[in-house]
Amino acid sequence: MKDLTRCVVTPKVDTEGFVALGAGVYRASTIMFENAEAYANRGKRGPDGYSYGLYGTPTTRTLEAKLTVLEQGVRTFLLPSGQAANAIAMLPFLRAGDGVLLADSVYPPVRDFANTDLARFGVEVGYYDPADPSDLEARLNDRTKIVWCESPGSTTMEVQDLPRIADIAHRYGALLGCDNTWATPLNYKPLSLGADIVTEGLTKYISGHSDVLLGSLTVRDEQLTAPIRSTLGRLGICVSPDDASLVLRGLETLGVRMRHASEGALQLISRIQAADIVDRVLHPALPTSPGHSIWKRDFLGSSGVFGIVFKEGLSRHVAPSLDVLKTFAIGASWGGTRSLIAPMPVKAYRSVTQWDGDDLILRLSVGLEDHQDLVEDVDALLKEISARRSAWTIPR
């Protein structure tokens, strides 16, 4: 063997006795085969075998296996983002003439995907009141193939009665999907409550460090895996093992991070609720929340993401007041180490329910900072909004 050949042919190294705590990072597009027969029969290796990097590596399979157990499902697929997971949860199971019903509180990009792409493909798109299963039942018909939930709802935090919705959807022969990014599989198990598909924005709490985009899709029934796997192959969708390794590392601290964030959120909420400029706080763990009884029955805990609704007429003062913040960062997403805050509009993302009052919810995501620093930041913000309100109402 000549030196140029030695440069590109990798020798086998004995790995016996090498057992690391962390998962190894396997980067590969091409998978080598022992002989021509093995190559010819590569299609028979099944979903757990290796044939090409597009269909998985030991690194991505390790993350999939961890998530499958946490979600109490049978198989997990990794996607480049949480939104990609939501889209692929629907695409394999819909064709022209079918229908899909989505909770009116759904993540806005899901709404856009349904209204733009699914409608363009000839799918009938409809919405239902997330807090009223009877409204869902009234809208279901034989064309409906997928019912989509997000509990709690994006921004407005409606908690859905998943067992009842599952019963209704399945009576009509529809699949039930649920976006579980707010709670994570530590605090909510949609598949055990009747959902057929659960998605996660791994970008957020599960990766936990605001440095990777990834999503997951887990199914309850093995019969759902072939349509999803073949769709991913046709579209050429896969994820980087390096990204998967980052999520695997973040996943190990998910429990302690979620606990710290949840405790910090509840501490802040007790402070915020006392402010005279605040109308209400949106968080399902609060006894005053409309969906609290369902949350208490079905959830195992809460996250650090919640919304503030200010009294009517104050929304104009919120955005400029954010400049006083020193610890919170202004930005989209949630679930990282840094606490985030962002003004969120609501009314443009409603079809069958109505949002009363000002068109703004201030969304907060509590991170890993000291709780007292966050309290002082929120106090400063509330004080600034109050000052701007007073200045606005002084006669000139």
Tab-separated table of C-alpha atoms in Angstrom:
chain	number	residue	atom	x	y	z
A	1	MET	CA	0.000	0.000	0.000
A	2	LYS	CA	1.446	3.341	-1.088
A	3	ASP	CA	1.511	6.406	1.139
A	4	LEU	CA	-1.223	8.257	-0.756
A	5	THR	CA	-3.486	5.263	-0.187
A	6	ARG	CA	-2.503	5.069	3.480
A	7	CYS	CA	-3.625	8.686	3.847
A	8	VAL	CA	-7.202	7.843	2.913
A	9	VAL	CA	-7.632	4.274	4.218
A	10	THR	CA	-8.432	4.362	7.927
A	11	PRO	CA	-7.011	1.484	9.971
A	12	LYS	CA	-9.290	-0.336	12.397
A	13	VAL	CA	-8.555	0.460	16.022
A	14	ASP	CA	-9.520	-1.893	18.825
A	15	THR	CA	-12.216	-0.200	20.953
A	16	GLU	CA	-12.631	-3.019	23.466
A	17	GLY	CA	-12.437	-1.629	26.981
A	18	PHE	CA	-13.160	1.941	25.895
A	19	VAL	CA	-16.482	2.862	27.496
A	20	ALA	CA	-17.207	6.596	27.694
A	21	LEU	CA	-20.035	8.287	29.572
A	22	GLY	CA	-20.876	10.519	26.621
A	23	ALA	CA	-22.082	9.300	23.241
A	24	GLY	CA	-19.473	9.273	20.485
A	25	VAL	CA	-19.866	11.560	17.481
A	26	TYR	CA	-20.017	9.542	14.261
A	27	ARG	CA	-19.822	11.686	11.131
A	28	ALA	CA	-20.594	9.799	7.943
A	29	SER	CA	-22.377	10.041	4.645
A	30	THR	CA	-21.081	6.778	3.137
A	31	ILE	CA	-21.427	3.522	5.067
A	32	MET	CA	-19.020	0.746	4.078
A	33	PHE	CA	-20.159	-2.866	3.554
A	34	GLU	CA	-18.229	-6.054	4.232
A	35	ASN	CA	-18.818	-7.466	0.762
A	36	ALA	CA	-20.922	-7.160	-2.376
A	37	GLU	CA	-23.678	-9.351	-0.985
A	38	ALA	CA	-24.072	-7.139	2.086
A	39	TYR	CA	-24.298	-4.104	-0.172
A	40	ALA	CA	-26.900	-5.759	-2.417
A	41	ASN	CA	-29.024	-6.622	0.615
A	42	ARG	CA	-28.675	-3.273	2.381
A	43	GLY	CA	-32.394	-2.565	1.980
A	44	LYS	CA	-33.169	-5.553	4.194
A	45	ARG	CA	-31.382	-4.054	7.187
A	46	GLY	CA	-34.577	-2.360	8.285
A	47	PRO	CA	-35.051	0.893	10.205
A	48	ASP	CA	-32.462	-0.065	12.817
A	49	GLY	CA	-29.734	-0.934	10.322
A	50	TYR	CA	-27.217	1.384	8.696
A	51	SER	CA	-27.098	1.872	4.941
A	52	TYR	CA	-26.385	5.576	4.346
A	53	GLY	CA	-25.736	8.576	6.579
A	54	LEU	CA	-29.038	10.177	5.554
A	55	TYR	CA	-30.869	7.485	7.514
A	56	GLY	CA	-28.932	7.818	10.750
A	57	THR	CA	-25.665	7.283	12.574
A	58	PRO	CA	-24.944	5.803	16.019
A	59	THR	CA	-24.983	9.351	17.414
A	60	THR	CA	-28.404	10.280	16.059
A	61	ARG	CA	-29.789	6.854	16.960
A	62	THR	CA	-28.626	7.340	20.554
A	63	LEU	CA	-30.592	10.576	20.851
A	64	GLU	CA	-33.611	8.986	19.185
A	65	ALA	CA	-33.493	6.090	21.656
A	66	LYS	CA	-33.338	8.419	24.666
A	67	LEU	CA	-36.281	10.466	23.439
A	68	THR	CA	-38.349	7.389	22.568
A	69	VAL	CA	-38.112	6.130	26.143
A	70	LEU	CA	-38.909	9.549	27.635
A	71	GLU	CA	-41.908	10.014	25.332
A	72	GLN	CA	-43.139	6.446	25.988
A	73	GLY	CA	-43.307	5.817	22.243
A	74	VAL	CA	-41.994	3.184	19.838
A	75	ARG	CA	-39.735	5.232	17.532
A	76	THR	CA	-38.353	8.751	17.220
A	77	PHE	CA	-37.187	10.690	14.172
A	78	LEU	CA	-34.893	13.724	14.321
A	79	LEU	CA	-35.594	16.820	12.215
A	80	PRO	CA	-33.621	20.036	11.581
A	81	SER	CA	-36.013	22.092	13.775
A	82	GLY	CA	-39.171	21.840	15.835
A	83	GLN	CA	-41.169	23.352	12.990
A	84	ALA	CA	-39.757	20.744	10.591
A	85	ALA	CA	-40.962	18.069	13.017
A	86	ASN	CA	-44.459	19.592	13.022
A	87	ALA	CA	-44.567	19.673	9.219
A	88	ILE	CA	-43.314	16.095	8.790
A	89	ALA	CA	-45.792	14.906	11.416
A	90	MET	CA	-48.550	15.868	8.966
A	91	LEU	CA	-47.212	15.544	5.419
A	92	PRO	CA	-46.948	11.729	5.189
A	93	PHE	CA	-50.551	11.244	6.252
A	94	LEU	CA	-52.369	13.817	4.112
A	95	ARG	CA	-53.366	13.944	0.464
A	96	ALA	CA	-55.547	16.203	-1.655
A	97	GLY	CA	-59.122	16.134	-0.411
A	98	ASP	CA	-58.203	15.276	3.189
A	99	GLY	CA	-58.786	17.617	6.105
A	100	VAL	CA	-56.772	18.786	9.103
A	101	LEU	CA	-58.054	20.543	12.225
A	102	LEU	CA	-55.668	22.612	14.315
A	103	ALA	CA	-56.054	24.208	17.740
A	104	ASP	CA	-56.638	27.928	17.295
A	105	SER	CA	-53.773	28.588	19.724
A	106	VAL	CA	-51.268	26.735	17.555
A	107	TYR	CA	-47.662	27.898	16.989
A	108	PRO	CA	-47.906	30.596	14.247
A	109	PRO	CA	-45.483	28.857	11.808
A	110	VAL	CA	-47.713	25.752	11.946
A	111	ARG	CA	-50.682	27.942	11.044
A	112	ASP	CA	-48.716	29.424	8.142
A	113	PHE	CA	-47.642	25.954	6.949
A	114	ALA	CA	-51.234	24.727	7.016
A	115	ASN	CA	-52.776	27.802	5.401
A	116	THR	CA	-50.093	28.084	2.726
A	117	ASP	CA	-48.657	24.664	1.915
A	118	LEU	CA	-51.297	22.166	2.998
A	119	ALA	CA	-54.006	24.290	1.386
A	120	ARG	CA	-51.904	24.519	-1.789
A	121	PHE	CA	-51.767	20.708	-1.850
A	122	GLY	CA	-55.572	20.515	-1.701
A	123	VAL	CA	-55.931	19.790	2.023
A	124	GLU	CA	-58.914	21.332	3.800
A	125	VAL	CA	-57.579	23.352	6.745
A	126	GLY	CA	-59.745	24.218	9.748
A	127	TYR	CA	-59.359	25.396	13.342
A	128	TYR	CA	-61.131	24.632	16.597
A	129	ASP	CA	-61.392	26.163	20.058
A	130	PRO	CA	-58.550	24.545	22.063
A	131	ALA	CA	-60.507	24.826	25.310
A	132	ASP	CA	-63.710	23.255	23.960
A	133	PRO	CA	-63.565	19.621	22.748
A	134	SER	CA	-67.224	19.827	21.733
A	135	ASP	CA	-66.259	22.510	19.205
A	136	LEU	CA	-63.700	20.109	17.755
A	137	GLU	CA	-66.296	17.359	17.488
A	138	ALA	CA	-68.706	19.675	15.701
A	139	ARG	CA	-66.066	20.469	13.076
A	140	LEU	CA	-64.817	16.918	12.469
A	141	ASN	CA	-65.923	15.012	9.401
A	142	ASP	CA	-64.905	11.929	7.429
A	143	ARG	CA	-62.272	13.942	5.538
A	144	THR	CA	-60.392	14.863	8.709
A	145	LYS	CA	-57.206	12.810	8.916
A	146	ILE	CA	-55.244	14.790	11.520
A	147	VAL	CA	-56.203	16.722	14.642
A	148	TRP	CA	-53.374	18.911	15.936
A	149	CYS	CA	-52.911	20.018	19.540
A	150	GLU	CA	-50.446	22.209	21.376
A	151	SER	CA	-50.837	22.135	25.126
A	152	PRO	CA	-50.364	24.655	26.586
A	153	GLY	CA	-51.099	26.762	23.525
A	154	SER	CA	-48.460	28.947	21.971
A	155	THR	CA	-48.283	32.290	23.839
A	156	THR	CA	-51.830	32.200	25.253
A	157	MET	CA	-51.297	28.997	27.273
A	158	GLU	CA	-54.622	27.191	26.824
A	159	VAL	CA	-54.423	23.666	28.280
A	160	GLN	CA	-56.185	21.022	26.200
A	161	ASP	CA	-58.087	17.976	27.457
A	162	LEU	CA	-55.973	15.520	25.500
A	163	PRO	CA	-57.668	12.247	26.577
A	164	ARG	CA	-61.069	13.583	25.552
A	165	ILE	CA	-59.739	15.021	22.295
A	166	ALA	CA	-58.035	11.691	21.526
A	167	ASP	CA	-61.306	9.843	22.016
A	168	ILE	CA	-63.116	12.220	19.672
A	169	ALA	CA	-60.400	12.176	16.983
A	170	HIS	CA	-60.056	8.399	16.997
A	171	ARG	CA	-63.825	7.873	16.706
A	172	TYR	CA	-63.593	9.714	13.398
A	173	GLY	CA	-60.504	7.775	12.315
A	174	ALA	CA	-58.169	10.785	12.620
A	175	LEU	CA	-54.625	10.786	13.948
A	176	LEU	CA	-53.891	13.027	16.906
A	177	GLY	CA	-50.639	15.002	17.014
A	178	CYS	CA	-49.355	17.212	19.823
A	179	ASP	CA	-46.544	19.764	20.050
A	180	ASN	CA	-45.008	19.250	23.509
A	181	THR	CA	-42.217	21.848	23.441
A	182	TRP	CA	-43.423	23.877	26.451
A	183	ALA	CA	-43.541	20.988	28.912
A	184	THR	CA	-40.939	18.584	27.447
A	185	PRO	CA	-41.378	14.824	27.977
A	186	LEU	CA	-40.304	15.270	31.603
A	187	ASN	CA	-43.511	17.118	32.440
A	188	TYR	CA	-46.060	15.808	29.928
A	189	LYS	CA	-46.594	12.501	28.122
A	190	PRO	CA	-49.035	13.088	25.235
A	191	LEU	CA	-48.609	9.563	23.831
A	192	SER	CA	-49.726	8.033	27.122
A	193	LEU	CA	-52.804	10.288	27.057
A	194	GLY	CA	-53.963	9.181	23.614
A	195	ALA	CA	-51.894	11.141	21.085
A	196	ASP	CA	-50.466	9.206	18.125
A	197	ILE	CA	-47.611	11.613	17.394
A	198	VAL	CA	-45.694	13.993	19.644
A	199	THR	CA	-43.212	16.625	18.504
A	200	GLU	CA	-40.572	18.550	20.424
A	201	GLY	CA	-38.612	21.678	19.586
A	202	LEU	CA	-35.301	20.284	20.841
A	203	THR	CA	-33.903	23.743	20.103
A	204	LYS	CA	-35.441	24.926	23.351
A	205	TYR	CA	-35.383	23.189	26.749
A	206	ILE	CA	-33.969	19.825	25.722
A	207	SER	CA	-30.811	21.207	24.099
A	208	GLY	CA	-30.913	24.010	26.633
A	209	HIS	CA	-28.084	26.288	25.493
A	210	SER	CA	-29.483	28.335	22.576
A	211	ASP	CA	-26.789	27.063	20.211
A	212	VAL	CA	-28.467	24.368	18.110
A	213	LEU	CA	-31.611	23.934	15.996
A	214	LEU	CA	-33.210	20.492	16.136
A	215	GLY	CA	-36.611	18.852	16.468
A	216	SER	CA	-38.036	15.409	17.138
A	217	LEU	CA	-41.106	13.400	16.193
A	218	THR	CA	-42.086	10.313	18.212
A	219	VAL	CA	-44.878	7.887	17.335
A	220	ARG	CA	-46.946	5.544	19.461
A	221	ASP	CA	-47.593	2.914	16.775
A	222	GLU	CA	-44.909	1.208	14.681
A	223	GLN	CA	-47.245	1.331	11.656
A	224	LEU	CA	-46.693	5.098	11.469
A	225	THR	CA	-42.924	4.800	11.049
A	226	ALA	CA	-42.695	3.657	7.410
A	227	PRO	CA	-44.576	6.661	5.922
A	228	ILE	CA	-42.458	9.077	7.970
A	229	ARG	CA	-39.159	7.380	7.179
A	230	SER	CA	-39.864	7.221	3.451
A	231	THR	CA	-40.966	10.873	3.378
A	232	LEU	CA	-37.727	11.941	5.056
A	233	GLY	CA	-35.748	9.915	2.514
A	234	ARG	CA	-37.566	11.373	-0.495
A	235	LEU	CA	-37.125	14.910	0.801
A	236	GLY	CA	-33.505	14.292	1.787
A	237	ILE	CA	-34.016	15.446	5.358
A	238	CYS	CA	-31.537	14.456	8.043
A	239	VAL	CA	-29.659	16.016	10.964
A	240	SER	CA	-26.006	16.486	11.841
A	241	PRO	CA	-24.485	14.086	14.378
A	242	ASP	CA	-22.654	17.085	15.848
A	243	ASP	CA	-25.996	18.790	16.546
A	244	ALA	CA	-27.366	15.553	17.984
A	245	SER	CA	-24.370	15.311	20.310
A	246	LEU	CA	-25.039	18.829	21.613
A	247	VAL	CA	-28.635	17.882	22.388
A	248	LEU	CA	-27.498	14.667	24.078
A	249	ARG	CA	-25.224	16.713	26.322
A	250	GLY	CA	-27.951	19.228	27.131
A	251	LEU	CA	-30.471	16.481	27.824
A	252	GLU	CA	-28.428	15.256	30.775
A	253	THR	CA	-29.131	18.456	32.733
A	254	LEU	CA	-32.744	18.917	31.589
A	255	GLY	CA	-34.236	17.979	34.945
A	256	VAL	CA	-32.259	20.432	37.082
A	257	ARG	CA	-32.624	23.223	34.513
A	258	MET	CA	-36.393	22.782	34.284
A	259	ARG	CA	-36.728	22.785	38.061
A	260	HIS	CA	-34.723	25.994	38.433
A	261	ALA	CA	-36.636	27.694	35.619
A	262	SER	CA	-40.034	26.653	36.956
A	263	GLU	CA	-39.249	27.810	40.486
A	264	GLY	CA	-37.925	31.118	39.166
A	265	ALA	CA	-41.005	31.662	37.022
A	266	LEU	CA	-43.394	31.102	39.908
A	267	GLN	CA	-41.361	33.474	42.093
A	268	LEU	CA	-41.540	36.173	39.432
A	269	ILE	CA	-45.232	35.595	38.832
A	270	SER	CA	-46.125	36.220	42.474
A	271	ARG	CA	-44.358	39.564	42.163
A	272	ILE	CA	-45.872	40.472	38.802
A	273	GLN	CA	-49.449	39.694	39.824
A	274	ALA	CA	-49.254	42.322	42.561
A	275	ALA	CA	-48.538	45.140	40.081
A	276	ASP	CA	-51.499	47.426	39.390
A	277	ILE	CA	-50.598	47.671	35.705
A	278	VAL	CA	-50.970	43.888	35.184
A	279	ASP	CA	-54.309	42.407	34.197
A	280	ARG	CA	-53.301	38.733	34.501
A	281	VAL	CA	-50.479	36.239	34.082
A	282	LEU	CA	-50.820	33.284	31.696
A	283	HIS	CA	-49.355	30.142	33.253
A	284	PRO	CA	-51.264	26.839	33.652
A	285	ALA	CA	-49.764	26.064	37.076
A	286	LEU	CA	-51.641	29.032	38.569
A	287	PRO	CA	-54.888	28.040	40.337
A	288	THR	CA	-56.579	30.986	38.604
A	289	SER	CA	-55.711	29.640	35.131
A	290	PRO	CA	-58.804	28.405	33.209
A	291	GLY	CA	-57.030	25.132	32.345
A	292	HIS	CA	-55.457	24.558	35.751
A	293	SER	CA	-57.548	21.506	36.675
A	294	ILE	CA	-56.550	19.709	33.467
A	295	TRP	CA	-52.918	20.747	33.941
A	296	LYS	CA	-52.964	19.386	37.493
A	297	ARG	CA	-54.481	16.101	36.311
A	298	ASP	CA	-52.269	15.432	33.274
A	299	PHE	CA	-48.965	17.260	33.764
A	300	LEU	CA	-46.033	16.263	35.976
A	301	GLY	CA	-44.648	19.785	36.340
A	302	SER	CA	-44.304	23.121	34.587
A	303	SER	CA	-41.725	25.112	32.677
A	304	GLY	CA	-40.381	28.622	33.040
A	305	VAL	CA	-42.291	30.146	30.118
A	306	PHE	CA	-45.296	32.372	30.823
A	307	GLY	CA	-47.051	35.491	29.532
A	308	ILE	CA	-48.064	38.825	31.006
A	309	VAL	CA	-51.249	40.585	29.924
A	310	PHE	CA	-51.212	44.266	30.844
A	311	LYS	CA	-54.254	46.382	31.508
A	312	GLU	CA	-55.895	47.818	28.431
A	313	GLY	CA	-54.135	50.767	26.866
A	314	LEU	CA	-50.676	49.992	28.228
A	315	SER	CA	-49.313	47.967	25.316
A	316	ARG	CA	-47.760	51.057	23.672
A	317	HIS	CA	-45.462	51.446	26.692
A	318	VAL	CA	-44.177	47.853	26.881
A	319	ALA	CA	-41.662	47.658	24.030
A	320	PRO	CA	-39.789	50.922	24.812
A	321	SER	CA	-39.661	49.945	28.502
A	322	LEU	CA	-37.688	46.769	27.716
A	323	ASP	CA	-34.542	48.875	27.330
A	324	VAL	CA	-34.197	49.088	31.137
A	325	LEU	CA	-33.569	45.347	31.410
A	326	LYS	CA	-30.107	44.239	32.500
A	327	THR	CA	-30.447	40.471	32.989
A	328	PHE	CA	-33.240	39.449	30.625
A	329	ALA	CA	-32.246	39.396	26.957
A	330	ILE	CA	-34.722	40.461	24.286
A	331	GLY	CA	-35.151	37.653	21.790
A	332	ALA	CA	-37.292	34.856	20.390
A	333	SER	CA	-37.305	31.213	21.496
A	334	TRP	CA	-36.994	29.959	25.074
A	335	GLY	CA	-35.480	27.232	27.214
A	336	GLY	CA	-31.821	28.291	27.154
A	337	THR	CA	-29.569	29.266	30.031
A	338	ARG	CA	-30.332	32.962	29.523
A	339	SER	CA	-33.676	34.452	30.453
A	340	LEU	CA	-35.534	35.893	27.459
A	341	ILE	CA	-38.363	38.339	26.977
A	342	ALA	CA	-40.365	39.204	23.860
A	343	PRO	CA	-43.591	41.095	23.027
A	344	MET	CA	-45.962	38.768	21.152
A	345	PRO	CA	-49.006	39.785	19.058
A	346	VAL	CA	-52.032	37.495	19.203
A	347	LYS	CA	-55.023	38.650	17.146
A	348	ALA	CA	-53.538	37.952	13.709
A	349	TYR	CA	-53.136	34.302	14.686
A	350	ARG	CA	-56.757	33.538	15.549
A	351	SER	CA	-59.464	32.077	13.343
A	352	VAL	CA	-62.348	30.794	15.489
A	353	THR	CA	-61.648	32.311	18.916
A	354	GLN	CA	-61.307	35.944	19.916
A	355	TRP	CA	-58.554	37.659	21.880
A	356	ASP	CA	-59.972	40.560	23.876
A	357	GLY	CA	-58.009	43.620	24.924
A	358	ASP	CA	-54.698	44.916	23.618
A	359	ASP	CA	-52.979	42.864	20.950
A	360	LEU	CA	-49.895	42.077	23.016
A	361	ILE	CA	-48.665	39.449	25.436
A	362	LEU	CA	-45.235	39.881	26.975
A	363	ARG	CA	-43.667	36.407	26.977
A	364	LEU	CA	-40.972	35.590	29.510
A	365	SER	CA	-38.682	32.566	29.606
A	366	VAL	CA	-36.808	32.131	32.866
A	367	GLY	CA	-33.277	30.812	32.507
A	368	LEU	CA	-30.558	29.841	34.959
A	369	GLU	CA	-29.655	33.214	36.457
A	370	ASP	CA	-30.016	33.968	40.148
A	371	HIS	CA	-33.689	34.509	40.866
A	372	GLN	CA	-33.061	37.759	42.727
A	373	ASP	CA	-31.398	39.338	39.680
A	374	LEU	CA	-34.486	38.467	37.654
A	375	VAL	CA	-36.791	39.896	40.306
A	376	GLU	CA	-34.882	43.185	40.252
A	377	ASP	CA	-35.048	43.253	36.446
A	378	VAL	CA	-38.801	42.686	36.404
A	379	ASP	CA	-39.322	45.276	39.136
A	380	ALA	CA	-37.426	47.809	37.024
A	381	LEU	CA	-39.501	46.943	33.967
A	382	LEU	CA	-42.817	47.302	35.779
A	383	LYS	CA	-41.672	50.583	37.298
A	384	GLU	CA	-40.695	51.918	33.853
A	385	ILE	CA	-44.046	50.959	32.307
A	386	SER	CA	-45.860	52.644	35.217
A	387	ALA	CA	-43.773	55.794	34.790
A	388	ARG	CA	-44.505	55.929	31.065
A	389	ARG	CA	-48.208	55.448	31.746
A	390	SER	CA	-48.181	58.352	34.223
A	391	ALA	CA	-46.257	60.616	31.836
A	392	TRP	CA	-48.678	59.746	29.031
A	393	THR	CA	-51.742	60.686	31.098
A	394	ILE	CA	-50.416	63.994	32.490
A	395	PRO	CA	-52.355	66.867	30.827
A	396	ARG	CA	-50.238	69.058	28.546
